[in-house]
Short mmCIF file of C-alpha atoms in Angstrom, two decimals:
data_model
loop_
_atom_site.label_atom_id
_atom_site.label_comp_id
_atom_site.label_asym_id
_atom_site.label_seq_id
_atom_site.Cartn_x
_atom_site.Cartn_y
_atom_site.Cartn_z
CA TYR A 1 -30.29 -26.58 72.12
CA ASN A 2 -29.43 -22.52 72.60
CA ILE A 3 -28.05 -22.13 68.98
CA GLY A 4 -28.00 -18.92 67.41
CA VAL A 5 -27.90 -17.56 64.14
CA ALA A 6 -24.09 -17.34 63.84
CA ASP A 7 -23.85 -20.95 64.65
CA MET A 8 -26.67 -21.77 62.06
CA ILE A 9 -24.53 -19.85 59.35
CA VAL A 10 -21.57 -21.74 60.34
CA PHE A 11 -23.27 -25.21 60.15
CA ALA A 12 -25.01 -24.40 57.16
CA GLY A 13 -21.71 -23.58 55.26
CA ALA A 14 -19.81 -26.72 56.57
CA HIS A 15 -22.98 -28.74 55.61
CA ALA A 16 -22.74 -27.37 51.83
CA ILE A 17 -19.15 -28.05 51.78
CA VAL A 18 -19.62 -31.51 52.72
CA THR A 19 -22.63 -32.13 50.48
CA CYS A 20 -20.44 -31.16 47.44
CA PRO A 21 -19.01 -34.31 45.65
CA GLY A 22 -15.25 -34.74 46.92
CA GLY A 23 -15.81 -31.98 49.44
CA PRO A 24 -13.87 -32.28 52.67
CA ARG A 25 -15.33 -32.77 56.06
CA LEU A 26 -15.24 -30.00 58.24
CA GLN A 27 -15.72 -29.97 62.13
CA PRO A 28 -17.96 -26.84 62.57
CA TYR A 29 -17.42 -25.05 65.99
CA ILE A 30 -20.66 -24.41 67.46
CA SER A 31 -20.89 -21.54 70.48
CA ARG A 32 -20.79 -18.29 68.69
CA THR A 33 -22.34 -15.34 70.19
CA ASP A 34 -24.86 -13.48 68.24
CA ILE A 35 -24.25 -9.62 68.26
CA THR A 36 -27.17 -7.19 67.93
CA THR A 37 -25.05 -4.20 66.78
CA PRO A 38 -24.58 -3.64 63.13
CA ALA A 39 -21.20 -3.66 61.68
CA PRO A 40 -19.56 -0.46 61.04
CA ASP A 41 -20.15 1.50 57.69
CA ASP A 42 -17.60 1.55 54.93
CA LEU A 43 -15.73 -1.62 55.77
CA LEU A 44 -15.97 -3.03 52.45
CA PRO A 45 -15.23 -1.11 48.91
CA ASP A 46 -18.29 -0.08 46.74
CA VAL A 47 -19.04 -2.91 44.46
CA LYS A 48 -18.77 -0.30 41.31
CA ALA A 49 -15.34 0.79 42.33
CA HIS A 50 -12.37 0.26 40.01
CA SER A 51 -10.59 -2.95 40.62
CA ALA A 52 -7.42 -1.25 42.00
CA ASP A 53 -9.80 0.42 44.79
CA ILE A 54 -11.53 -3.00 45.40
CA SER A 55 -8.13 -4.96 45.82
CA ALA A 56 -6.24 -2.29 48.13
CA PRO A 57 -8.26 -2.93 51.15
CA PHE A 58 -8.18 -6.48 50.78
CA GLN A 59 -4.45 -6.46 50.02
CA ALA A 60 -3.99 -4.91 53.43
CA LYS A 61 -5.81 -7.81 55.17
CA GLY A 62 -3.40 -10.31 53.56
CA PHE A 63 -5.25 -11.26 50.31
CA ASP A 64 -3.45 -11.44 46.92
CA GLU A 65 -5.27 -11.13 43.66
CA VAL A 66 -5.97 -15.03 43.44
CA GLY A 67 -7.19 -14.99 47.09
CA LEU A 68 -9.61 -12.05 46.25
CA ALA A 69 -10.87 -13.57 43.15
CA ALA A 70 -11.87 -16.70 44.75
CA LEU A 71 -13.42 -14.59 47.71
CA LEU A 72 -15.34 -12.66 45.07
CA GLY A 73 -16.19 -15.49 42.78
#
């Protein structure tokens, strides 16, 4: 079926959400392209950093404190 790792991750996430009681039905979009190069270093803050240092990069990407807590939770 020519399904890559990226497609399997999206499908597994959609399946997990639907499996939860009351979870919404999602339409996963398949046909992502797997990449072979690693992501650049230092895109995420250090996990042991102060909360202000952690929230600043995410606020620059549009996350507020509530969204960041949901993402990290």
